[in-house]
Coordinates of C-alpha atoms in Angstrom, one line a residue:
X1 CA -5.5 12.9 42.6
X2 CA -5.5 9.6 40.7
X3 CA -2.3 7.7 40.1
X4 CA -1.7 7.9 36.3
X5 CA 1.1 6.6 34.1
X6 CA 1.6 7.0 30.4
X7 CA 1.4 3.5 28.8
X8 CA 4.1 2.3 26.4
X9 CA 3.4 2.7 22.7
X10 CA 4.8 1.1 19.6
X11 CA 6.1 2.5 16.4
X12 CA 6.5 0.7 13.1
X13 CA 7.8 -2.8 14.1
X14 CA 10.1 -3.0 11.0
X15 CA 11.4 0.6 10.9
X16 CA 12.0 0.6 14.7
X17 CA 14.2 -2.5 14.6
X18 CA 17.6 -1.6 13.2
X19 CA 18.9 -5.2 13.6
X20 CA 16.2 -6.6 11.4
X21 CA 16.7 -4.0 8.8
X22 CA 20.4 -4.7 8.8
X23 CA 19.8 -8.5 8.4
X24 CA 17.4 -7.9 5.5
X25 CA 20.0 -5.6 3.8
X26 CA 22.7 -8.3 4.3
X27 CA 20.6 -11.3 3.2
X28 CA 18.6 -9.7 0.4
X29 CA 20.7 -6.9 -1.0
X30 CA 19.3 -7.1 -4.5
X31 CA 15.7 -7.4 -3.4
X32 CA 15.3 -4.5 -0.9
X33 CA 13.0 -2.6 -3.3
X34 CA 10.7 -5.6 -3.4
X35 CA 10.7 -6.9 0.2
X36 CA 11.0 -3.7 2.3
X37 CA 7.7 -2.1 1.3
X38 CA 5.8 -5.2 2.5
X39 CA 7.9 -5.3 5.7
X40 CA 7.2 -1.7 6.4
X41 CA 3.4 -2.2 5.7
X42 CA 3.3 -5.2 8.1
X43 CA 5.4 -3.3 10.6
X44 CA 2.8 -0.5 10.7
X45 CA 0.0 -3.0 11.0
X46 CA 1.7 -4.9 13.8
X47 CA 2.4 -1.8 15.9
X48 CA -0.9 -0.1 15.1
X49 CA -4.2 -1.8 14.5
X50 CA -3.3 -5.4 15.4
X51 CA -1.6 -4.2 18.7
X52 CA -4.7 -2.3 19.6
X53 CA -6.9 -5.2 18.7
X54 CA -4.9 -7.5 21.0
X55 CA -5.7 -5.1 23.9
X56 CA -9.4 -5.1 23.1
X57 CA -9.5 -8.9 22.9
X58 CA -7.3 -9.4 26.0
X59 CA -10.0 -11.5 27.8
X60 CA -11.3 -13.4 24.7
X61 CA -10.3 -17.0 24.4
X62 CA -11.3 -19.9 22.1
X63 CA -14.3 -22.0 23.2
X64 CA -15.6 -25.4 22.2
X65 CA -19.1 -26.6 21.4
X66 CA -19.2 -30.4 21.5
X67 CA -22.8 -30.8 20.3
X68 CA -25.2 -29.0 18.1
X69 CA -28.8 -28.2 19.0
X70 CA -29.9 -31.6 17.5
X71 CA -27.6 -33.8 19.4
X72 CA -24.9 -34.3 16.8
X73 CA -21.2 -34.3 17.9
X74 CA -19.6 -31.4 16.1
X75 CA -16.6 -30.4 18.3
X76 CA -16.7 -26.9 16.9
X77 CA -14.0 -24.5 18.2
X78 CA -14.8 -20.8 18.0
X79 CA -11.6 -18.8 17.5
X80 CA -11.0 -15.2 18.5
X81 CA -11.5 -12.5 15.9
X82 CA -7.8 -11.7 15.8
X83 CA -7.0 -15.4 15.1
X84 CA -9.5 -15.3 12.2
X85 CA -7.8 -12.2 10.8
X86 CA -4.4 -13.8 11.4
X87 CA -5.3 -16.7 9.1
X88 CA -6.2 -14.2 6.3
X89 CA -3.0 -12.2 6.8
X90 CA -0.9 -15.4 6.8
X91 CA -2.2 -16.5 3.5
X92 CA -2.1 -13.2 1.7
X93 CA 1.4 -12.3 2.8
X94 CA 2.7 -15.8 2.3
X95 CA 3.9 -16.6 5.8
X96 CA 4.3 -20.2 4.7
X97 CA 4.2 -19.8 0.9
X98 CA 7.3 -17.5 0.7
X99 CA 9.6 -20.3 1.7
X100 CA 8.3 -22.6 -1.1
X101 CA 7.9 -20.1 -3.9
X102 CA 11.7 -19.4 -3.4
X103 CA 11.7 -16.2 -5.3
X104 CA 14.9 -15.2 -3.5
X105 CA 16.7 -18.6 -3.7
X106 CA 18.4 -19.7 -0.5
X107 CA 17.5 -16.3 1.1
X108 CA 13.8 -17.1 0.9
X109 CA 13.7 -18.6 4.4
X110 CA 15.2 -15.4 5.8
X111 CA 12.6 -13.4 3.8
X112 CA 9.8 -15.6 5.1
X113 CA 10.8 -15.5 8.7
X114 CA 11.5 -11.7 8.6
X115 CA 7.8 -11.3 7.8
X116 CA 7.0 -13.7 10.7
X117 CA 9.3 -11.7 13.1
X118 CA 7.4 -8.5 12.3
X119 CA 3.9 -9.9 12.6
X120 CA 4.0 -12.7 15.1
X121 CA 4.0 -10.6 18.4
X122 CA 0.7 -9.1 17.3
X123 CA -1.0 -12.3 16.2
X124 CA -1.5 -14.0 19.5
X125 CA 0.7 -17.0 18.8
X126 CA -0.8 -17.8 15.4
X127 CA 2.8 -18.7 14.4
X128 CA 2.2 -22.0 16.1
X129 CA -0.1 -23.5 13.5
X130 CA 1.8 -21.8 10.8
X131 CA 5.1 -23.4 11.9
X132 CA 3.4 -26.9 11.9
X133 CA 1.9 -26.2 8.5
X134 CA 5.3 -25.2 7.1
X135 CA 6.8 -28.3 8.7
X136 CA 4.2 -30.6 7.3
X137 CA 4.8 -29.2 3.8
X138 CA 8.6 -29.9 4.2
X139 CA 8.0 -33.4 5.6
X140 CA 5.6 -34.4 2.7
X141 CA 8.1 -33.1 0.1
X142 CA 11.0 -34.9 1.7
X143 CA 9.0 -38.1 2.0
X144 CA 8.3 -38.0 -1.7
X145 CA 4.7 -39.3 -1.5
X146 CA 3.6 -37.8 -4.8
X147 CA -0.2 -38.3 -4.2
X148 CA -0.1 -36.6 -0.8
X149 CA 2.1 -33.8 -2.1
X150 CA -0.3 -33.2 -5.0
X151 CA -3.3 -33.1 -2.7
X152 CA -1.9 -31.2 0.3
X153 CA 1.0 -29.0 -0.8
X154 CA -0.9 -26.5 -2.9
X155 CA -3.3 -25.9 0.0
X156 CA -0.6 -25.7 2.7
X157 CA 1.3 -23.1 0.6
X158 CA -1.6 -21.2 -0.8
X159 CA -1.9 -17.4 -0.7
X160 CA -5.7 -17.6 -1.0
X161 CA -7.3 -17.4 2.5
X162 CA -10.3 -19.6 1.5
X163 CA -8.0 -22.3 0.1
X164 CA -5.1 -22.3 2.5
X165 CA -4.9 -25.2 5.0
X166 CA -3.1 -25.4 8.3
X167 CA -1.6 -28.7 9.6
X168 CA -1.2 -30.3 13.0
X169 CA 1.7 -32.3 14.4
X170 CA 0.3 -35.0 16.6
X171 CA 3.1 -36.7 18.5
X172 CA 2.6 -36.1 22.2
X173 CA 0.7 -38.7 24.2
X174 CA -0.2 -39.2 27.8
X175 CA 2.4 -41.8 28.5
X176 CA 5.2 -40.5 26.2
X177 CA 5.8 -36.8 26.1
X178 CA 9.1 -36.3 24.2
X179 CA 9.7 -40.1 24.4
X180 CA 7.7 -41.0 21.3
X181 CA 8.9 -44.6 21.5
X182 CA 6.0 -45.1 24.1
X183 CA 3.4 -44.1 21.5
X184 CA 0.2 -46.0 22.1
X185 CA -1.8 -44.9 19.1
X186 CA -2.5 -47.9 16.9
X187 CA -3.1 -48.0 13.1
X188 CA -5.4 -50.8 11.9
X189 CA -6.1 -51.9 8.4
X190 CA -9.7 -51.4 7.2
X191 CA -9.8 -52.9 3.7
X192 CA -7.6 -50.6 1.6
X193 CA -7.6 -47.9 4.3
X194 CA -5.9 -47.4 7.6
X195 CA -7.7 -46.1 10.7
X196 CA -6.1 -44.6 13.8
X197 CA -7.1 -45.3 17.4
X198 CA -5.6 -43.6 20.4
X199 CA -5.2 -40.3 22.3
X200 CA -3.1 -37.3 21.6
X201 CA -2.6 -35.5 24.8
X202 CA -1.4 -32.1 23.4
X203 CA -2.5 -30.8 20.0
X204 CA -1.8 -27.1 19.4
X205 CA -3.4 -27.0 15.9
X206 CA -6.7 -28.5 16.7
X207 CA -8.6 -26.4 14.1
X208 CA -6.3 -27.5 11.3
X209 CA -7.6 -29.1 8.2
X210 CA -5.0 -31.9 8.3
X211 CA -2.4 -33.4 10.5
X212 CA 0.7 -35.6 10.5
X213 CA 0.5 -38.2 13.3
X214 CA 2.7 -41.0 14.6
X215 CA 1.0 -44.3 15.1
X216 CA 2.1 -48.0 15.5
X217 CA 0.7 -50.3 12.8
X218 CA -0.8 -53.5 14.4
X219 CA 1.9 -56.1 14.6
X220 CA 4.8 -53.6 14.4
X221 CA 7.6 -53.9 17.0
X222 CA 7.7 -51.9 20.1
X223 CA 9.8 -48.8 20.4
X224 CA 10.3 -45.9 18.0
X225 CA 11.4 -48.1 15.1
X226 CA 7.9 -49.6 15.0
X227 CA 6.2 -46.3 14.4
X228 CA 4.9 -44.9 11.1
X229 CA 4.0 -41.4 10.1
X230 CA 0.4 -41.0 8.9
X231 CA -1.4 -38.2 7.0
X232 CA -5.0 -37.5 7.9
X233 CA -7.6 -34.9 7.2
X234 CA -9.6 -33.8 10.2
X235 CA -13.0 -33.6 8.6
X236 CA -14.8 -35.5 5.9
X237 CA -16.0 -33.9 2.7
X238 CA -19.5 -33.3 4.3
X239 CA -17.9 -31.5 7.2
X240 CA -18.4 -34.2 9.8
X241 CA -15.4 -35.2 11.9
X242 CA -13.0 -37.9 10.6
X243 CA -13.0 -39.8 13.8
X244 CA -11.2 -37.0 15.6
X245 CA -12.9 -36.2 18.9
X246 CA -11.9 -33.1 20.9
X247 CA -12.0 -34.2 24.6
X248 CA -11.3 -30.7 26.0
X249 CA -9.3 -27.5 25.5
X250 CA -6.2 -27.2 27.7
X251 CA -6.2 -24.7 30.6
X252 CA -2.7 -23.4 30.1
X253 CA -0.4 -20.9 31.8
X254 CA 0.0 -18.9 28.5
X255 CA -0.7 -19.1 24.8
X256 CA -4.3 -19.0 25.8
X257 CA -5.5 -17.7 22.4
X258 CA -4.2 -21.0 20.9
X259 CA -6.8 -23.7 21.1
X260 CA -4.6 -26.5 22.4
X261 CA -6.7 -29.7 23.0
X262 CA -6.7 -33.3 24.0
X263 CA -7.8 -35.5 21.1
X264 CA -9.2 -39.0 20.8
X265 CA -8.7 -40.7 17.5
X266 CA -11.6 -43.0 17.1
X267 CA -11.1 -44.7 13.7
X268 CA -9.7 -41.7 11.9
X269 CA -9.0 -42.6 8.3
X270 CA -5.3 -42.0 7.5
X271 CA -2.7 -42.7 4.9
X272 CA 0.9 -43.8 5.5
X273 CA 3.3 -41.0 4.4
X274 CA 6.4 -43.1 3.9
X275 CA 5.7 -46.8 4.5
X276 CA 4.8 -48.6 7.7
X277 CA 8.0 -47.9 9.6
X278 CA 10.6 -45.1 10.0
X279 CA 8.0 -42.6 11.3
X280 CA 10.4 -40.7 13.5
X281 CA 12.8 -40.3 10.6
X282 CA 10.0 -39.2 8.4
X283 CA 8.9 -36.5 10.8
X284 CA 12.4 -35.2 11.4
X285 CA 12.2 -32.6 8.6
X286 CA 9.1 -31.2 10.2
X287 CA 10.9 -30.7 13.5
X288 CA 13.8 -28.9 11.8
X289 CA 11.3 -26.4 10.4
X290 CA 9.2 -26.0 13.6
X291 CA 12.3 -25.6 15.8
X292 CA 13.5 -22.8 13.5
X293 CA 10.1 -21.1 13.8
X294 CA 10.3 -21.5 17.6
X295 CA 13.7 -19.7 17.6
X296 CA 12.3 -16.9 15.5
X297 CA 9.2 -16.6 17.6
X298 CA 11.4 -16.3 20.7
X299 CA 13.5 -13.4 19.3
X300 CA 10.3 -11.7 18.0
X301 CA 8.9 -11.9 21.5
X302 CA 12.1 -10.5 22.9
X303 CA 12.0 -7.5 20.5
X304 CA 8.4 -6.7 21.4
X305 CA 9.1 -6.8 25.1
X306 CA 12.1 -4.6 24.8
X307 CA 10.4 -2.2 22.4
X308 CA 7.7 -1.6 25.0
X309 CA 10.2 -1.3 27.9
X310 CA 12.3 1.2 25.9
X311 CA 9.4 3.4 25.1
X312 CA 8.1 3.2 28.7
X313 CA 11.5 4.3 30.0
X314 CA 11.2 7.5 28.0
X315 CA 7.7 8.2 29.3
X316 CA 8.0 7.2 32.9
X317 CA 9.6 9.7 35.3
X318 CA 10.8 8.6 38.7
X319 CA 13.1 10.3 41.2
X320 CA 13.2 13.4 39.1
X321 CA 14.0 12.2 35.7
X322 CA 12.8 9.7 33.0
X323 CA 13.9 6.1 33.6
X324 CA 15.8 6.3 30.3
X325 CA 18.1 8.9 31.9
X326 CA 18.9 6.7 34.9
X327 CA 22.3 5.1 34.4
X328 CA 21.2 1.8 36.1
X329 CA 18.0 1.5 34.1
X330 CA 19.9 2.3 30.9
X331 CA 22.5 -0.3 31.8
X332 CA 19.8 -2.9 32.4
X333 CA 18.2 -2.3 29.0
X334 CA 21.5 -2.3 27.2
X335 CA 22.3 -5.8 28.7
X336 CA 18.9 -7.1 27.5
X337 CA 19.4 -5.7 24.1
X338 CA 22.8 -7.4 23.8
X339 CA 21.2 -10.7 24.6
X340 CA 18.4 -10.1 22.1
X341 CA 20.9 -9.3 19.3
X342 CA 22.9 -12.4 19.8
X343 CA 19.7 -14.5 20.0
X344 CA 18.3 -12.9 16.9
X345 CA 21.4 -13.6 14.8
X346 CA 21.5 -17.2 15.9
X347 CA 17.8 -17.8 15.0
X348 CA 18.3 -16.3 11.6
X349 CA 21.5 -18.2 11.0
X350 CA 19.5 -21.4 11.5
X351 CA 17.0 -20.0 9.0
X352 CA 19.7 -19.1 6.5
X353 CA 21.3 -22.6 6.7
X354 CA 17.8 -24.2 6.3
X355 CA 17.2 -22.1 3.2
X356 CA 20.5 -23.0 1.7
X357 CA 19.9 -26.7 2.3
X358 CA 16.4 -26.5 0.8
X359 CA 17.7 -24.6 -2.3
X360 CA 20.5 -27.2 -2.8
X361 CA 23.3 -24.7 -2.4
X362 CA 24.5 -25.5 1.1
X363 CA 28.1 -26.8 1.3
X364 CA 28.8 -30.1 2.9
X365 CA 30.1 -28.3 6.0
X366 CA 26.9 -26.2 6.1
X367 CA 24.7 -29.3 5.9
X368 CA 26.6 -30.8 8.8
X369 CA 26.5 -27.6 10.8
X370 CA 22.7 -27.3 10.3
X371 CA 22.3 -30.6 12.2
X372 CA 23.7 -28.9 15.3
X373 CA 22.7 -25.3 14.8
X374 CA 19.0 -26.0 14.7
X375 CA 18.7 -27.5 18.2
X376 CA 21.2 -25.0 19.5
X377 CA 19.2 -22.1 18.2
X378 CA 15.9 -23.5 19.6
X379 CA 17.2 -24.3 23.1
X380 CA 19.3 -21.2 23.5
X381 CA 16.8 -18.6 22.3
X382 CA 14.0 -20.4 24.3
X383 CA 15.8 -19.8 27.6
X384 CA 16.7 -16.3 26.7
X385 CA 13.1 -15.4 25.7
X386 CA 11.9 -16.3 29.2
X387 CA 14.7 -14.4 30.9
X388 CA 14.2 -11.3 28.8
X389 CA 10.4 -11.3 29.2
X390 CA 10.9 -11.5 33.0
X391 CA 13.3 -8.6 33.1
X392 CA 11.2 -6.5 30.7
X393 CA 8.2 -6.9 33.0
X394 CA 10.3 -5.7 35.9
X395 CA 11.2 -2.6 33.9
X396 CA 7.5 -1.6 34.4
X397 CA 7.5 -2.0 38.1
X398 CA 4.1 -3.0 39.5
X399 CA 2.4 -2.2 36.1
X400 CA 4.3 -5.2 34.7
X401 CA 2.4 -7.5 37.1
X402 CA -1.0 -6.1 36.5
X403 CA -3.1 -8.1 34.0
X404 CA -5.1 -5.3 32.4
X405 CA -1.9 -3.7 31.1
X406 CA -1.5 -6.7 28.8
X407 CA 2.2 -7.0 29.9
X408 CA 2.1 -10.3 31.9
X409 CA 1.1 -12.1 28.7
X410 CA 4.6 -11.5 27.4
X411 CA 6.1 -13.7 30.1
X412 CA 3.3 -16.4 30.1
X413 CA 3.6 -16.8 26.3
X414 CA 7.4 -16.9 26.4
X415 CA 7.4 -19.8 29.0
X416 CA 6.3 -22.3 26.4
X417 CA 9.2 -21.6 24.1
X418 CA 11.7 -23.8 26.0
X419 CA 9.1 -26.6 26.1
X420 CA 7.6 -26.8 22.6
X421 CA 9.4 -28.9 20.0
X422 CA 11.6 -30.5 22.6
X423 CA 12.6 -29.2 26.0
X424 CA 16.0 -27.8 26.7
X425 CA 17.3 -31.1 28.1
X426 CA 15.8 -33.1 25.2
X427 CA 17.5 -30.8 22.7
X428 CA 20.8 -30.8 24.6
X429 CA 20.9 -34.6 24.2
X430 CA 20.1 -34.1 20.6
X431 CA 23.1 -31.8 20.3
X432 CA 25.3 -34.5 21.9
X433 CA 24.0 -37.1 19.4
X434 CA 24.6 -34.7 16.5
X435 CA 28.2 -33.9 17.6
X436 CA 28.8 -37.6 17.7
X437 CA 28.2 -37.8 14.0
X438 CA 31.1 -37.7 11.6
X439 CA 32.2 -34.2 10.8
X440 CA 29.5 -32.4 12.7
X441 CA 31.7 -31.1 15.5
X442 CA 34.3 -29.9 13.0
X443 CA 31.6 -28.2 10.9
X444 CA 30.2 -26.4 13.9
X445 CA 33.7 -25.2 15.0
X446 CA 34.4 -24.0 11.4
X447 CA 31.1 -22.1 11.5
X448 CA 32.1 -20.3 14.7
X449 CA 35.6 -19.6 13.5
X450 CA 34.5 -18.3 10.1
X451 CA 32.3 -15.7 11.7
X452 CA 35.1 -14.7 14.1
X453 CA 37.5 -14.4 11.3
X454 CA 35.2 -11.8 9.7
X455 CA 35.5 -9.5 12.7
X456 CA 38.6 -7.4 12.2
X457 CA 38.1 -4.2 14.3
X458 CA 40.4 -4.1 17.3
X459 CA 37.5 -3.1 19.6
X460 CA 36.0 -6.6 18.9
X461 CA 39.1 -8.4 20.2
X462 CA 37.6 -9.1 23.7
X463 CA 34.5 -10.7 22.1
X464 CA 36.6 -12.7 19.7
X465 CA 38.9 -14.0 22.5
X466 CA 35.9 -14.9 24.7
X467 CA 34.3 -16.9 21.9
X468 CA 37.4 -18.8 21.0
X469 CA 38.1 -19.6 24.6
X470 CA 34.6 -20.9 25.2
X471 CA 34.7 -23.0 22.0
X472 CA 38.1 -24.5 23.0
X473 CA 36.8 -25.4 26.5
X474 CA 33.6 -27.0 25.0
X475 CA 35.7 -29.0 22.6
X476 CA 38.0 -30.2 25.4
X477 CA 35.1 -31.1 27.6
X478 CA 33.4 -33.0 24.7
X479 CA 36.6 -35.0 24.1
X480 CA 37.1 -35.9 27.8
X481 CA 33.5 -36.4 29.2
X482 CA 32.2 -39.9 29.3
X483 CA 29.4 -41.9 31.0
X484 CA 26.9 -40.2 33.2
X485 CA 29.0 -37.1 33.4
X486 CA 28.7 -36.6 29.7
X487 CA 24.9 -36.7 29.9
X488 CA 24.8 -34.5 33.0
X489 CA 26.8 -31.8 31.3
X490 CA 24.9 -31.8 28.0
X491 CA 22.8 -28.7 28.9
X492 CA 25.9 -26.7 29.9
X493 CA 27.7 -27.8 26.8
X494 CA 24.7 -26.9 24.5
X495 CA 24.2 -23.5 26.0
X496 CA 27.9 -22.7 25.8
X497 CA 27.9 -23.6 22.2
X498 CA 24.7 -21.7 21.5
X499 CA 26.0 -18.6 23.2
X500 CA 29.4 -18.9 21.6
X501 CA 27.9 -19.0 18.1
X502 CA 25.7 -16.0 19.1
X503 CA 28.8 -14.0 20.0
X504 CA 30.6 -15.1 16.9
X505 CA 27.7 -14.0 14.7
X506 CA 27.3 -10.7 16.6
X507 CA 31.0 -9.9 16.1
X508 CA 30.8 -10.6 12.4
X509 CA 27.6 -8.5 12.1
X510 CA 29.3 -5.7 14.0
X511 CA 32.1 -5.7 11.5
X512 CA 29.6 -5.6 8.6
X513 CA 27.8 -2.6 10.3
X514 CA 31.1 -0.8 10.7
X515 CA 32.0 -1.5 7.0
X516 CA 28.6 -0.3 5.7
X517 CA 28.2 2.8 7.8
X518 CA 25.6 1.4 10.1
X519 CA 27.3 2.6 13.3
X520 CA 28.8 1.0 16.4
X521 CA 25.6 -0.4 18.0
X522 CA 26.3 -4.0 17.2
X523 CA 29.9 -3.6 18.3
X524 CA 28.8 -2.4 21.7
X525 CA 26.3 -5.4 21.8
X526 CA 29.1 -7.9 21.1
X527 CA 31.4 -6.5 23.7
X528 CA 28.5 -6.5 26.2
X529 CA 27.4 -10.1 25.4
X530 CA 31.0 -11.3 25.9
X531 CA 31.0 -9.7 29.4
X532 CA 27.8 -11.5 30.3
X533 CA 29.7 -14.8 30.1
X534 CA 29.2 -17.5 27.5
X535 CA 31.2 -20.4 28.9
X536 CA 28.9 -22.5 31.1
X537 CA 31.2 -25.6 31.0
X538 CA 33.7 -24.0 33.3
X539 CA 32.2 -25.3 36.5
X540 CA 31.3 -29.0 36.3
X541 CA 29.6 -30.5 39.3
X542 CA 30.9 -33.9 40.6
X543 CA 28.9 -37.0 41.0
X544 CA 28.8 -36.5 44.8
X545 CA 27.3 -33.1 44.5
X546 CA 24.6 -34.4 42.2
X547 CA 23.7 -37.1 44.6
X548 CA 23.6 -34.7 47.5
X549 CA 21.3 -32.3 45.7
X550 CA 19.0 -34.7 43.9
X551 CA 19.1 -37.9 45.9
X552 CA 16.3 -39.2 48.1
X553 CA 17.5 -37.4 51.2
X554 CA 18.4 -34.1 49.5
X555 CA 16.4 -32.2 52.2
X556 CA 18.9 -33.5 54.8
X557 CA 16.1 -35.3 56.6
X558 CA 14.4 -32.1 57.8
X559 CA 10.7 -32.2 58.3

């Protein structure tokens, strides 16, 4: 008799996610009649036809044709059918436009990213070019270049599929990685124009109609202060390439539907966005947006992995009963759900702060908190996404390791989330720099304490006490740490602060759920997250330990 198992199935991705529905009810209480029908429609699409299409296209990947039949260099990238459909859906449902139409004021960012949360797990990482498109729109607006805003913004934020553009973000080079001060791309004057020459080692929106790129104008000083931000369109009016040559598509661990490429800029015509210096400062608004998208993509991936694992637990019987009835398996899923709920609320708190800032209604304290919350949300949820995807695959036993189930993709695609838009260590150092700014640490502490103050139910006391203790230890460490020890502990500090804010947000949300008849699920999640441990500052290694474990003879001389 053949070995058969019932595969996991999905139900409506919006209706089956009580946490998302609660968030929408809290953030958009006066607009539920408008936003919920669209979310329900997209939830059905994501769990139904798009999910099925992903399975059908499992082995399809983008491919490149460098030359046409007559010897012309075309660098045409053929995308998968699902990616082509994703572009249409993104435009029609305003996955970028919603944030800029601002129909719901400061809550427009939450509305936009709720749409993304529902759809993204079924769009094969199409959120990547959308995030960069959104970030480019924000960077152009903040730079105040009226001509570029007039030309590009209506296309970047269009709801018409034939008109909407996507944008690339071209920063990473062979020599630099996250250290953009080593950028080798040169900008040279050509009459009234500028032309870019160099190589971009990692471009994840290769098929975009435009890009924002860092380059060093000839004669500018070395280091990051000599960089400028340039706008370029990837093709000329006649469809020929604007000096943008695609060397090859990357052979990656995951995100394989995404046509990531190495590019050579061979005289690409470009326009300075904000003068001939200050490029890193000019691109910073883009990074705030893309890091927020990264956090939302992370929690969307967690929800998809857990939705599949929960459904499978009800279908799969072992040792005489469904997995869902096995106490140890139920305990495992409950722990993963608690992590997911904290991560979700952190990601959407970053979105809410961004929306308030863009709408001009954020308080001074919220503006300061945003500076720390954005990197904290990105780095914390990125690490959680990988851990949850790994555990979710284990919930399927051997089926989770078999490619034609489609499940291994969940882990491969999650692995990029701690890397994109700044690695965990890069962002931990960014958090340190942010906290060194006047008032930022106080604003972040006030953010945590405000959410904890909203939690009144006695059953939440263990979570409240754990969060307050972790915050106090982090503040004490930050005040005392200096020199190499301060940098060495940056990751532990950042993850402690990220998890502390998650717990505070979850405690406050649990109180809202109790007050509004939504039940005790979030309360249970808060208590569980507190038991998982949120204080990573507690055990600080000494300098001798670091040397022993990372020095040149860390192997003890064994051969």
